[in-house]
CSV table of C-alpha atoms in Angstrom, one decimal:
chain,number,residue,atom,x,y,z
A,1,MET,CA,242.0,326.9,89.4
A,2,GLY,CA,242.6,327.9,85.8
A,3,GLU,CA,241.0,326.9,82.6
A,4,GLU,CA,241.8,323.7,80.5
A,5,GLU,CA,240.6,325.3,77.3
A,6,GLU,CA,244.0,326.9,76.7
A,7,GLN,CA,245.6,323.5,77.0
A,8,ARG,CA,243.4,322.2,74.3
A,9,ASN,CA,244.3,325.3,72.2
A,10,ASN,CA,247.9,324.2,72.5
A,11,GLY,CA,247.4,320.5,72.2
A,12,GLY,CA,244.7,320.5,69.6
A,13,ASP,CA,242.1,318.0,70.9
A,14,GLY,CA,238.4,318.0,70.4
A,15,GLY,CA,237.5,321.7,70.9
A,16,GLY,CA,240.9,323.2,70.3
A,17,ARG,CA,241.2,326.5,68.4
A,18,LYS,CA,241.4,326.3,64.6
A,19,GLY,CA,242.9,328.9,62.5
A,20,GLY,CA,244.9,332.0,63.5
A,21,THR,CA,244.7,334.4,66.3
A,22,ASN,CA,241.2,335.8,67.0
A,23,LYS,CA,241.4,339.5,66.1
A,24,TYR,CA,238.4,340.4,68.2
A,25,ALA,CA,240.1,339.0,71.3
A,26,VAL,CA,243.3,341.0,70.5
A,27,ALA,CA,241.3,344.2,69.9
A,28,CYS,CA,239.5,343.8,73.2
A,29,SER,CA,242.8,343.4,75.1
A,30,ILE,CA,244.3,346.4,73.3
A,31,ILE,CA,241.3,348.6,74.3
A,32,GLY,CA,241.4,347.3,77.8
A,33,SER,CA,245.1,348.1,78.1
A,34,ILE,CA,244.8,351.7,76.8
A,35,ILE,CA,244.0,352.8,80.4
A,36,SER,CA,247.7,352.2,81.1
A,37,ILE,CA,248.7,354.9,78.7
A,38,LEU,CA,247.3,357.4,81.2
A,39,MET,CA,249.5,356.1,84.0
A,40,GLY,CA,252.6,356.2,81.7
A,41,TYR,CA,251.7,359.7,80.5
A,42,ASP,CA,251.6,360.9,84.1
A,43,SER,CA,255.0,359.5,84.9
A,44,GLY,CA,256.6,360.8,81.7
A,45,VAL,CA,255.1,364.3,81.8
A,46,MET,CA,255.9,364.7,85.6
A,47,SER,CA,259.6,364.2,84.9
A,48,GLY,CA,259.7,367.4,82.9
A,49,ALA,CA,256.9,369.3,84.7
A,50,MET,CA,258.9,369.2,87.9
A,51,LEU,CA,261.5,371.4,86.4
A,52,PHE,CA,258.8,374.1,85.8
A,53,ILE,CA,256.9,373.5,89.0
A,54,LYS,CA,260.0,374.1,91.1
A,55,GLU,CA,260.5,377.4,89.3
A,56,ASP,CA,256.9,378.5,89.4
A,57,LEU,CA,255.8,377.4,92.8
A,58,LYS,CA,259.2,377.8,94.5
A,59,THR,CA,259.2,374.2,95.8
A,60,ASN,CA,262.2,372.5,97.3
A,61,ASP,CA,263.6,369.0,96.6
A,62,THR,CA,261.7,367.4,99.4
A,63,GLN,CA,258.4,368.7,98.1
A,64,LEU,CA,259.2,367.5,94.6
A,65,GLN,CA,260.1,364.0,95.9
A,66,VAL,CA,256.7,363.9,97.8
A,67,LEU,CA,254.9,365.1,94.6
A,68,ALA,CA,256.6,362.4,92.6
A,69,GLY,CA,256.0,359.6,95.0
A,70,ILE,CA,252.6,360.5,96.4
A,71,LEU,CA,250.8,359.2,93.3
A,72,ASN,CA,252.1,355.7,94.1
A,73,VAL,CA,251.2,355.9,97.7
A,74,CYS,CA,247.6,356.8,96.8
A,75,ALA,CA,247.7,354.1,94.1
A,76,LEU,CA,247.7,351.7,97.1
A,77,VAL,CA,244.1,352.7,97.9
A,78,GLY,CA,243.1,352.1,94.3
A,79,SER,CA,245.0,348.8,93.9
A,80,LEU,CA,243.8,347.3,97.2
A,81,THR,CA,240.1,348.1,96.5
A,82,ALA,CA,240.2,347.4,92.7
A,83,GLY,CA,240.2,343.7,93.1
A,84,ARG,CA,237.1,343.5,95.2
A,85,VAL,CA,235.4,346.2,93.1
A,86,SER,CA,236.1,344.3,89.8
A,87,ASP,CA,234.7,341.1,91.4
A,88,TRP,CA,231.6,343.0,92.3
A,89,VAL,CA,230.8,345.2,89.2
A,90,GLY,CA,232.9,343.5,86.6
A,91,ARG,CA,236.2,344.1,84.7
A,92,ARG,CA,234.7,346.4,82.1
A,93,LEU,CA,233.1,348.9,84.5
A,94,THR,CA,236.3,348.9,86.7
A,95,ILE,CA,238.3,350.1,83.7
A,96,SER,CA,235.7,352.9,83.1
A,97,LEU,CA,235.8,353.8,86.8
A,98,ALA,CA,239.6,354.0,86.7
A,99,ALA,CA,239.4,356.4,83.7
A,100,CYS,CA,236.9,358.6,85.6
A,101,ILE,CA,239.0,358.9,88.7
A,102,PHE,CA,242.1,359.8,86.6
A,103,LEU,CA,240.0,362.4,84.8
A,104,ALA,CA,239.2,364.1,88.1
A,105,GLY,CA,242.8,364.0,89.1
A,106,SER,CA,244.0,365.5,85.8
A,107,VAL,CA,241.6,368.4,86.0
A,108,LEU,CA,242.7,369.2,89.6
A,109,MET,CA,246.4,369.2,88.6
A,110,GLY,CA,245.7,371.3,85.4
A,111,LEU,CA,243.9,373.9,87.4
A,112,ALA,CA,246.0,373.9,90.5
A,113,PRO,CA,246.8,377.4,91.8
A,114,ASN,CA,249.2,376.2,94.5
A,115,TYR,CA,251.3,373.2,95.7
A,116,ALA,CA,248.6,371.9,98.0
A,117,THR,CA,245.9,371.6,95.3
A,118,LEU,CA,248.5,370.0,93.0
A,119,LEU,CA,249.2,367.4,95.6
A,120,VAL,CA,245.5,366.7,96.1
A,121,GLY,CA,245.1,366.2,92.3
A,122,ARG,CA,248.1,363.9,92.2
A,123,CYS,CA,246.6,361.8,95.0
A,124,VAL,CA,243.2,361.5,93.2
A,125,ALA,CA,245.1,360.5,90.0
A,126,GLY,CA,247.0,357.9,92.0
A,127,VAL,CA,243.8,356.1,93.0
A,128,GLY,CA,243.0,355.8,89.3
A,129,VAL,CA,246.4,354.5,88.5
A,130,GLY,CA,246.0,351.8,91.1
A,131,TYR,CA,242.8,350.7,89.5
A,132,ALA,CA,244.3,350.8,86.0
A,133,LEU,CA,247.4,348.8,86.9
A,134,MET,CA,245.4,346.0,88.5
A,135,ILE,CA,242.5,345.7,86.0
A,136,ALA,CA,244.3,345.9,82.6
A,137,PRO,CA,246.4,342.7,82.8
A,138,VAL,CA,243.5,340.8,84.5
A,139,TYR,CA,241.1,341.7,81.7
A,140,ALA,CA,243.7,340.7,79.1
A,141,VAL,CA,244.5,337.3,80.7
A,142,GLU,CA,240.9,336.4,81.0
A,143,ILE,CA,240.2,337.1,77.3
A,144,ALA,CA,243.4,335.6,75.8
A,145,SER,CA,244.2,332.0,74.9
A,146,ALA,CA,247.5,330.3,76.0
A,147,GLU,CA,249.3,330.9,72.7
A,148,ILE,CA,249.1,334.7,72.9
A,149,ARG,CA,248.5,335.2,76.6
A,150,GLY,CA,252.0,336.5,77.3
A,151,SER,CA,251.8,339.0,74.4
A,152,LEU,CA,248.4,340.3,75.4
A,153,THR,CA,249.1,340.6,79.1
A,154,SER,CA,252.2,342.5,78.2
A,155,LEU,CA,250.2,345.1,76.4
A,156,PRO,CA,249.6,347.3,79.5
A,157,GLU,CA,253.4,347.7,79.8
A,158,ILE,CA,253.8,348.8,76.2
A,159,CYS,CA,250.9,351.2,76.8
A,160,ILE,CA,252.6,352.6,79.9
A,161,SER,CA,255.8,353.1,77.8
A,162,PHE,CA,253.8,354.7,75.0
A,163,GLY,CA,252.3,357.0,77.6
A,164,ILE,CA,255.7,357.9,79.0
A,165,LEU,CA,256.9,358.7,75.4
A,166,ILE,CA,253.8,361.0,74.9
A,167,GLY,CA,254.6,362.7,78.2
A,168,TYR,CA,258.2,363.3,77.2
A,169,VAL,CA,257.1,364.8,73.8
A,170,ALA,CA,254.5,367.0,75.5
A,171,ASN,CA,257.2,368.2,77.9
A,172,TYR,CA,259.4,369.2,74.9
A,173,PHE,CA,256.8,371.2,73.0
A,174,LEU,CA,254.8,372.6,75.9
A,175,ALA,CA,258.0,373.9,77.6
A,176,LYS,CA,257.7,376.8,75.1
A,177,LEU,CA,254.5,378.1,76.8
A,178,PRO,CA,254.6,380.8,79.5
A,179,LEU,CA,255.8,379.3,82.8
A,180,VAL,CA,252.3,379.7,84.5
A,181,TYR,CA,250.6,377.7,81.7
A,182,GLY,CA,253.3,375.2,80.6
A,183,TRP,CA,253.3,372.6,83.4
A,184,ARG,CA,249.6,373.0,84.1
A,185,THR,CA,248.8,372.1,80.4
A,186,MET,CA,251.2,369.2,80.6
A,187,LEU,CA,249.4,367.7,83.6
A,188,GLY,CA,245.9,368.7,82.5
A,189,LEU,CA,246.0,367.1,79.1
A,190,GLY,CA,245.6,363.7,80.7
A,191,ALA,CA,241.9,364.5,81.2
A,192,LEU,CA,241.1,364.3,77.4
A,193,PRO,CA,241.9,360.6,76.8
A,194,SER,CA,240.4,359.8,80.2
A,195,ALA,CA,237.0,361.1,79.3
A,196,ALA,CA,237.0,359.3,75.9
A,197,LEU,CA,238.1,356.0,77.5
A,198,ALA,CA,235.5,356.2,80.3
A,199,VAL,CA,232.8,356.1,77.7
A,200,GLY,CA,234.4,354.1,74.9
A,201,VAL,CA,235.2,351.1,77.1
A,202,LEU,CA,231.5,350.4,77.6
A,203,ALA,CA,231.5,349.1,74.0
A,204,MET,CA,233.8,346.3,75.1
A,205,PRO,CA,232.5,342.8,76.1
A,206,GLU,CA,232.6,341.8,79.8
A,207,SER,CA,235.1,339.1,80.8
A,208,PRO,CA,233.5,335.7,80.2
A,209,ARG,CA,235.2,334.3,83.3
A,210,TRP,CA,233.6,337.0,85.5
A,211,LEU,CA,230.2,336.4,83.9
A,212,VAL,CA,230.5,332.7,84.8
A,213,MET,CA,231.5,333.5,88.3
A,214,GLN,CA,228.3,335.5,88.5
A,215,GLY,CA,226.2,332.6,87.2
A,216,ARG,CA,225.6,334.3,83.9
A,217,ALA,CA,226.8,331.5,81.7
A,218,GLU,CA,224.6,332.3,78.7
A,219,GLU,CA,226.1,335.8,78.5
A,220,ALA,CA,229.5,334.3,78.8
A,221,LEU,CA,228.9,332.0,75.9
A,222,VAL,CA,227.9,335.0,73.7
A,223,VAL,CA,231.2,336.7,74.5
A,224,LEU,CA,233.2,333.4,74.0
A,225,ARG,CA,231.7,332.9,70.6
A,226,LYS,CA,233.1,336.3,69.6
A,227,VAL,CA,236.6,335.7,71.1
A,228,CYS,CA,236.9,332.1,69.8
A,229,ASN,CA,237.3,331.0,66.2
A,230,THR,CA,234.6,328.3,66.3
A,231,ALA,CA,231.4,327.7,68.1
A,232,GLU,CA,232.7,324.3,69.3
A,233,GLU,CA,235.7,326.0,70.9
A,234,ALA,CA,233.4,328.4,72.7
A,235,ASP,CA,231.3,325.6,74.1
A,236,VAL,CA,234.4,323.7,75.3
A,237,ARG,CA,235.9,326.8,76.9
A,238,LEU,CA,232.7,327.6,78.6
A,239,ALA,CA,232.5,324.1,80.1
A,240,ASP,CA,236.1,324.4,81.3
A,241,ILE,CA,235.6,327.8,82.8
A,242,LYS,CA,232.5,326.6,84.7
A,243,SER,CA,234.5,323.6,86.0
A,244,ALA,CA,237.4,325.9,87.0
A,245,ALA,CA,235.0,328.2,88.8
A,246,GLY,CA,233.8,325.2,90.9
A,247,PHE,CA,230.4,324.7,89.3
A,248,ILE,CA,229.2,321.1,89.3
A,249,GLU,CA,228.2,319.9,85.9
A,250,GLY,CA,224.5,319.5,85.6
A,251,ASP,CA,223.5,322.2,88.1
A,252,ALA,CA,220.6,324.1,86.6
A,253,ALA,CA,221.3,327.3,88.5
A,254,PRO,CA,224.8,327.4,90.1
A,255,VAL,CA,225.2,329.7,93.0
A,256,PRO,CA,227.3,332.8,91.9
A,257,ARG,CA,230.7,333.1,93.5
A,258,GLY,CA,231.7,336.3,92.0
A,259,GLY,CA,231.8,338.6,95.1
A,260,GLY,CA,235.3,337.6,96.1
A,261,GLU,CA,234.4,336.6,99.7
A,262,GLY,CA,237.0,334.7,101.5
A,263,VAL,CA,239.8,335.2,99.0
A,264,MET,CA,242.1,337.1,101.3
A,265,LYS,CA,241.8,334.4,103.9
A,266,GLU,CA,242.5,331.7,101.4
A,267,MET,CA,245.6,333.6,100.2
A,268,PHE,CA,247.1,334.7,103.5
A,269,LEU,CA,245.6,332.8,106.4
A,270,HIS,CA,245.0,329.3,105.0
A,271,PRO,CA,247.0,329.0,101.8
A,272,THR,CA,247.8,325.6,100.3
A,273,PRO,CA,251.5,324.9,99.4
A,274,ALA,CA,250.7,325.8,95.8
A,275,VAL,CA,249.0,329.0,96.6
A,276,ARG,CA,251.9,330.0,98.9
A,277,ARG,CA,254.4,329.5,96.2
A,278,ILE,CA,252.3,331.4,93.7
A,279,LEU,CA,252.1,334.3,96.2
A,280,VAL,CA,255.9,334.3,96.7
A,281,ALA,CA,256.5,334.3,92.9
A,282,ALA,CA,253.7,336.8,91.9
A,283,LEU,CA,254.4,339.3,94.7
A,284,GLY,CA,258.1,338.8,94.5
A,285,VAL,CA,258.4,340.0,90.8
A,286,HIS,CA,256.4,343.1,91.8
A,287,PHE,CA,258.7,343.7,94.8
A,288,PHE,CA,261.9,343.5,92.7
A,289,GLN,CA,260.7,345.4,89.5
A,290,HIS,CA,261.3,348.9,90.9
A,291,LEU,CA,264.4,347.9,92.9
A,292,THR,CA,266.2,347.6,89.6
A,293,GLY,CA,266.1,351.4,89.4
A,294,ILE,CA,263.6,352.0,86.5
A,295,GLU,CA,261.6,354.7,88.3
A,296,ALA,CA,264.8,356.6,89.2
A,297,VAL,CA,265.8,356.6,85.5
A,298,VAL,CA,262.4,357.4,84.1
A,299,LEU,CA,261.3,360.1,86.6
A,300,TYR,CA,264.7,361.6,87.2
A,301,SER,CA,266.3,361.2,83.7
A,302,PRO,CA,266.6,365.0,83.3
A,303,ARG,CA,268.8,365.1,86.5
A,304,ILE,CA,270.8,362.1,85.3
A,305,PHE,CA,271.4,363.7,81.9
A,306,LYS,CA,272.3,367.0,83.6
A,307,ALA,CA,274.8,365.2,85.8
A,308,ALA,CA,276.2,363.5,82.7
A,309,GLY,CA,277.0,366.9,81.2
A,310,ILE,CA,274.0,367.7,79.0
A,311,ALA,CA,273.6,371.4,79.6
A,312,THR,CA,270.5,373.1,78.2
A,313,ARG,CA,266.9,372.4,79.2
A,314,ASN,CA,265.8,371.7,75.6
A,315,GLN,CA,268.7,369.2,75.2
A,316,ILE,CA,267.7,367.4,78.4
A,317,LEU,CA,264.1,367.1,77.3
A,318,ALA,CA,265.1,365.9,73.9
A,319,ALA,CA,267.3,363.2,75.5
A,320,THR,CA,264.4,362.0,77.6
A,321,ILE,CA,262.3,361.6,74.4
A,322,GLY,CA,265.1,359.2,73.3
A,323,VAL,CA,264.6,357.3,76.5
A,324,GLY,CA,260.8,357.0,75.8
A,325,VAL,CA,261.4,355.8,72.2
A,326,THR,CA,263.9,353.2,73.4
A,327,LYS,CA,261.5,351.9,76.1
A,328,THR,CA,258.6,351.6,73.6
A,329,VAL,CA,260.6,349.9,70.8
A,330,PHE,CA,262.1,347.3,73.1
A,331,ILE,CA,258.8,346.4,74.8
A,332,MET,CA,257.3,345.8,71.3
A,333,VAL,CA,260.2,343.4,70.7
A,334,ALA,CA,259.4,341.7,74.1
A,335,ILE,CA,255.8,341.2,73.1
A,336,LEU,CA,256.9,339.4,69.9
A,337,LEU,CA,259.3,337.2,71.8
A,338,VAL,CA,257.5,336.4,75.1
A,339,ASP,CA,255.3,333.6,73.7
A,340,ARG,CA,258.1,332.2,71.6
A,341,VAL,CA,261.2,332.3,73.8
A,342,GLY,CA,259.5,332.0,77.2
A,343,ARG,CA,259.3,334.1,80.4
A,344,ARG,CA,262.4,332.8,82.2
A,345,PRO,CA,265.0,333.3,79.4
A,346,LEU,CA,263.7,336.9,78.6
A,347,TYR,CA,263.5,337.9,82.3
A,348,LEU,CA,266.9,336.6,83.3
A,349,SER,CA,268.6,338.0,80.1
A,350,SER,CA,266.9,341.3,80.9
A,351,LEU,CA,268.4,341.3,84.4
A,352,ALA,CA,271.8,340.5,83.0
A,353,GLY,CA,271.6,343.6,80.9
A,354,ILE,CA,270.3,345.7,83.8
A,355,ILE,CA,273.2,344.6,86.0
A,356,ALA,CA,275.8,345.5,83.4
A,357,SER,CA,274.2,348.9,82.4
A,358,MET,CA,273.6,350.0,86.0
A,359,ALA,CA,277.3,349.2,86.8
A,360,CYS,CA,278.4,351.2,83.8
A,361,LEU,CA,276.1,354.1,84.6
A,362,GLY,CA,277.4,354.1,88.2
A,363,LEU,CA,281.0,354.1,86.9
A,364,GLY,CA,280.5,356.9,84.4
A,365,LEU,CA,278.6,359.2,86.8
A,366,THR,CA,281.2,358.6,89.5
A,367,VAL,CA,284.0,359.6,87.2
A,368,ILE,CA,282.1,362.7,86.0
A,369,GLU,CA,281.2,363.7,89.6
A,370,ARG,CA,284.9,363.6,90.6
A,371,SER,CA,286.0,365.6,87.7
A,372,ALA,CA,286.1,369.4,87.5
A,373,PRO,CA,282.8,371.1,86.7
A,374,HIS,CA,282.0,370.9,83.0
A,375,HIS,CA,285.3,369.0,82.4
A,376,GLY,CA,284.2,365.4,82.7
A,377,ALA,CA,286.1,362.8,80.7
A,378,PRO,CA,284.4,362.4,77.3
A,379,TRP,CA,284.5,358.6,77.6
A,380,ALA,CA,282.7,358.8,81.0
A,381,VAL,CA,280.0,361.1,79.6
A,382,ALA,CA,279.5,358.8,76.6
A,383,LEU,CA,279.4,355.7,78.9
A,384,ALA,CA,276.8,357.3,81.2
A,385,ILE,CA,274.5,358.3,78.4
A,386,ALA,CA,274.8,355.0,76.6
A,387,ALA,CA,274.2,353.1,79.9
A,388,VAL,CA,270.9,354.9,80.4
A,389,PHE,CA,269.6,353.8,77.0
A,390,THR,CA,271.0,350.3,77.4
A,391,PHE,CA,269.4,350.0,80.8
A,392,VAL,CA,266.0,351.1,79.5
A,393,ALA,CA,266.3,348.7,76.6
A,394,ALA,CA,267.2,345.8,78.9
A,395,PHE,CA,264.4,346.5,81.4
A,396,SER,CA,261.8,346.9,78.6
A,397,ILE,CA,262.6,343.6,76.9
A,398,GLY,CA,262.1,341.5,80.0
A,399,VAL,CA,261.5,342.8,83.6
A,400,GLY,CA,259.0,345.5,82.6
A,401,PRO,CA,256.4,343.5,80.6
A,402,ILE,CA,257.0,340.0,82.1
A,403,THR,CA,256.3,341.3,85.6
A,404,TRP,CA,252.7,342.1,84.7
A,405,ALA,CA,252.2,339.1,82.4
A,406,TYR,CA,253.6,336.6,84.9
A,407,SER,CA,251.9,337.9,88.0
A,408,SER,CA,248.5,337.9,86.2
A,409,GLU,CA,248.6,334.4,84.8
A,410,VAL,CA,249.9,332.4,87.8
A,411,TYR,CA,246.9,333.0,90.0
A,412,PRO,CA,244.0,330.6,90.0
A,413,LEU,CA,240.7,332.0,88.7
A,414,ARG,CA,239.1,332.4,92.1
A,415,LEU,CA,242.1,334.4,93.4
A,416,ARG,CA,243.1,336.3,90.3
A,417,ALA,CA,241.5,339.8,90.7
A,418,GLN,CA,242.3,340.3,94.4
A,419,GLY,CA,245.7,338.6,94.1
A,420,ALA,CA,246.6,341.0,91.3
A,421,SER,CA,245.4,343.9,93.4
A,422,VAL,CA,247.8,342.9,96.2
A,423,GLY,CA,250.6,342.7,93.7
A,424,VAL,CA,249.9,346.1,92.3
A,425,ALA,CA,249.9,347.5,95.9
A,426,ILE,CA,253.4,346.1,96.5
A,427,ASN,CA,254.5,347.4,93.1
A,428,ARG,CA,253.3,350.9,94.0
A,429,ILE,CA,254.9,350.8,97.4
A,430,MET,CA,258.3,350.0,95.8
A,431,ASN,CA,257.7,352.6,93.1
A,432,ALA,CA,256.9,355.2,95.8
A,433,GLY,CA,259.9,354.2,97.9
A,434,VAL,CA,262.3,354.7,95.0
A,435,SER,CA,260.8,357.9,93.6
A,436,MET,CA,260.4,359.6,97.0
A,437,THR,CA,263.9,358.7,98.2
A,438,PHE,CA,266.2,358.7,95.1
A,439,VAL,CA,267.3,362.4,95.4
A,440,THR,CA,268.0,361.9,99.1
A,441,LEU,CA,269.8,358.6,98.3
A,442,TYR,CA,272.1,360.0,95.7
A,443,LYS,CA,273.0,363.0,97.9
A,444,ALA,CA,273.9,360.5,100.7
A,445,ILE,CA,276.0,358.0,98.7
A,446,THR,CA,276.6,359.9,95.4
A,447,ILE,CA,274.6,359.5,92.2
A,448,GLY,CA,277.1,356.9,91.0
A,449,GLY,CA,276.8,354.9,94.3
A,450,ALA,CA,273.0,354.9,93.9
A,451,PHE,CA,273.3,353.1,90.6
A,452,PHE,CA,275.9,350.6,91.9
A,453,LEU,CA,273.3,349.8,94.6
A,454,PHE,CA,270.6,349.2,92.0
A,455,ALA,CA,273.0,346.8,90.2
A,456,GLY,CA,273.5,344.8,93.3
A,457,LEU,CA,269.7,344.6,93.9
A,458,ALA,CA,269.3,343.3,90.4
A,459,VAL,CA,271.6,340.4,91.2
A,460,VAL,CA,269.3,339.5,94.1
A,461,ALA,CA,266.3,339.7,91.8
A,462,ALA,CA,267.9,337.3,89.3
A,463,ALA,CA,268.6,334.8,92.0
A,464,PHE,CA,265.0,335.1,93.2
A,465,PHE,CA,263.4,334.6,89.8
A,466,TYR,CA,265.7,331.6,89.0
A,467,PHE,CA,264.8,329.7,92.1
A,468,PHE,CA,261.1,330.7,92.7
A,469,CYS,CA,259.5,331.4,89.4
A,470,PRO,CA,259.0,328.4,87.0
A,471,GLU,CA,258.3,328.7,83.3
A,472,THR,CA,254.6,329.4,82.3
A,473,GLN,CA,255.0,329.7,78.5
A,474,GLY,CA,252.2,327.9,76.6
A,475,ARG,CA,250.8,326.3,79.7
A,476,ALA,CA,247.0,326.2,80.4
A,477,LEU,CA,246.1,328.3,83.5
A,478,GLU,CA,245.1,325.2,85.4
A,479,GLU,CA,248.4,323.5,84.6
A,480,ILE,CA,250.2,326.6,86.0
A,481,GLU,CA,248.7,325.9,89.4
A,482,GLU,CA,249.9,322.3,89.2
A,483,VAL,CA,253.4,323.4,88.4
A,484,PHE,CA,253.5,325.5,91.7
A,485,SER,CA,252.3,322.4,93.6
A,486,ARG,CA,256.0,321.3,93.5
A,487,GLY,CA,258.9,323.1,94.9
A,488,TRP,CA,262.1,324.1,93.0
A,489,ARG,CA,264.0,320.9,93.9
A,490,ALA,CA,261.1,318.7,92.9
A,491,ARG,CA,260.8,320.5,89.5
A,492,GLN,CA,264.5,320.1,89.0
A,493,ARG,CA,264.4,316.4,89.7
A,494,GLN,CA,261.4,316.0,87.3
A,495,GLN,CA,263.3,317.8,84.5
A,496,ALA,CA,266.5,315.8,85.1
A,497,PRO,CA,266.6,312.4,83.2
A,498,SER,CA,266.4,309.4,85.4
A,499,PRO,CA,269.3,306.9,85.4
A,500,SER,CA,267.1,304.2,83.9
A,501,SER,CA,266.2,306.5,81.0
A,502,VAL,CA,269.9,307.1,80.0
A,503,GLU,CA,271.2,304.8,77.3
A,504,LEU,CA,274.5,303.2,78.2
A,505,PRO,CA,277.0,302.1,75.6
A,506,PRO,CA,277.1,298.3,75.1
A,507,VAL,CA,279.7,296.4,77.2
A,508,PRO,CA,282.1,294.7,74.9
A,509,ASP,CA,282.3,290.9,75.0
A,510,SER,CA,285.6,290.0,76.7
A,511,LYS,CA,285.6,286.7,74.8
A,512,ALA,CA,285.3,288.4,71.5
A,513,ARG,CA,288.3,288.3,69.2
A,514,PRO,CA,289.2,290.9,66.7
């Protein structure tokens, strides 16, 4: 179950929030989301580093595909264990653990003398990525109130985008180093922020919801009085969290239920209809996120720009910086809109833009590919380059941030951490599948054909979200579970006006005379 306190925040009864957004809660969410910068940096920097790794270590395309995708395969280990670990040691220490693991992976990659060591370092970093992707949105959703929950739970996505941008910029400037040092410096730099974050995150407060699940209500109240605007609001939220966690009012010493036992059974062996629908929606958005082609564009953008006719290495790396800037700017726009416009309008509009841009990119690259070398039609080159930026903008304003916000907020409190970990696992599987097969795919069906395929899959994603994912904007977490207790048809019938509620025009009196 969720918490009713957010509903009070929206509705304004008794203990509702007074005043503006609590700055301390926002600051905590931002710090907790910084861990996502490391994951974004790794993705961004690897896109350029692969150009130099291939030259220095004499690797082939298959080895590069494995190197690109193995991080996501190993992230499965992190994501599938992170939920249980965070239920055991807490959200804050889980963020610190993620930073420590990524630190070890970055050091291994930066000092790698050969391909095998580089692969091992990538695997270790992948485990840290799995932890980071699961814990950042969970911490944010457990700190935030309903009015700003969408914005704060989208912060990990903007941090990922910012990390990607930093990676692109690092590629551009570090490319000037000698070959043997360039790519190693690119990959090893991730160790510096990891070390700082591993220590700095300990200054953050623990999630009050986790503290309540551990039977530490007094400590939870201390945190709530910091993240709420009034003491009255903190008391009301504490009572609602305890109720949502299943504690009976009046119990002097409730039994802690924070270890996460039995959660997987409740989700997958004996789910209620509401939990089943929540799983379909939360896991489905993760399944479709990478089938839109974002990983292919981010990780292989240098190859795409090369195919589009951009010739020199510096021009290619400069163009990828443009991709990073576009992604970051439009995610910031999404954060401003998600709690005003709603999840469904932004997500479906985003998919419409993705479908159009992927179709245009496929058309432009097909025309270029069928032209004589270095003589592609200027309109096709312009169309392909514009489509890349349009796609990144469309993805970043909806599908990117809303996937993480939506999948974190729909779970009941008792299922949230481990449910989110399963979602991250699916997300990483799809990410790995795209990143490890894209080169093989476009060699089999042409690079233009690959993007036509992504456009078709985005159409399927739009149909899925329309039918299976109800709106959650401004709803209390407990109310969200109630929404999922009804199927799509029931929700449509509830929204449609009943015949008795429709005012009919008066029937004229047949005996009346003009």
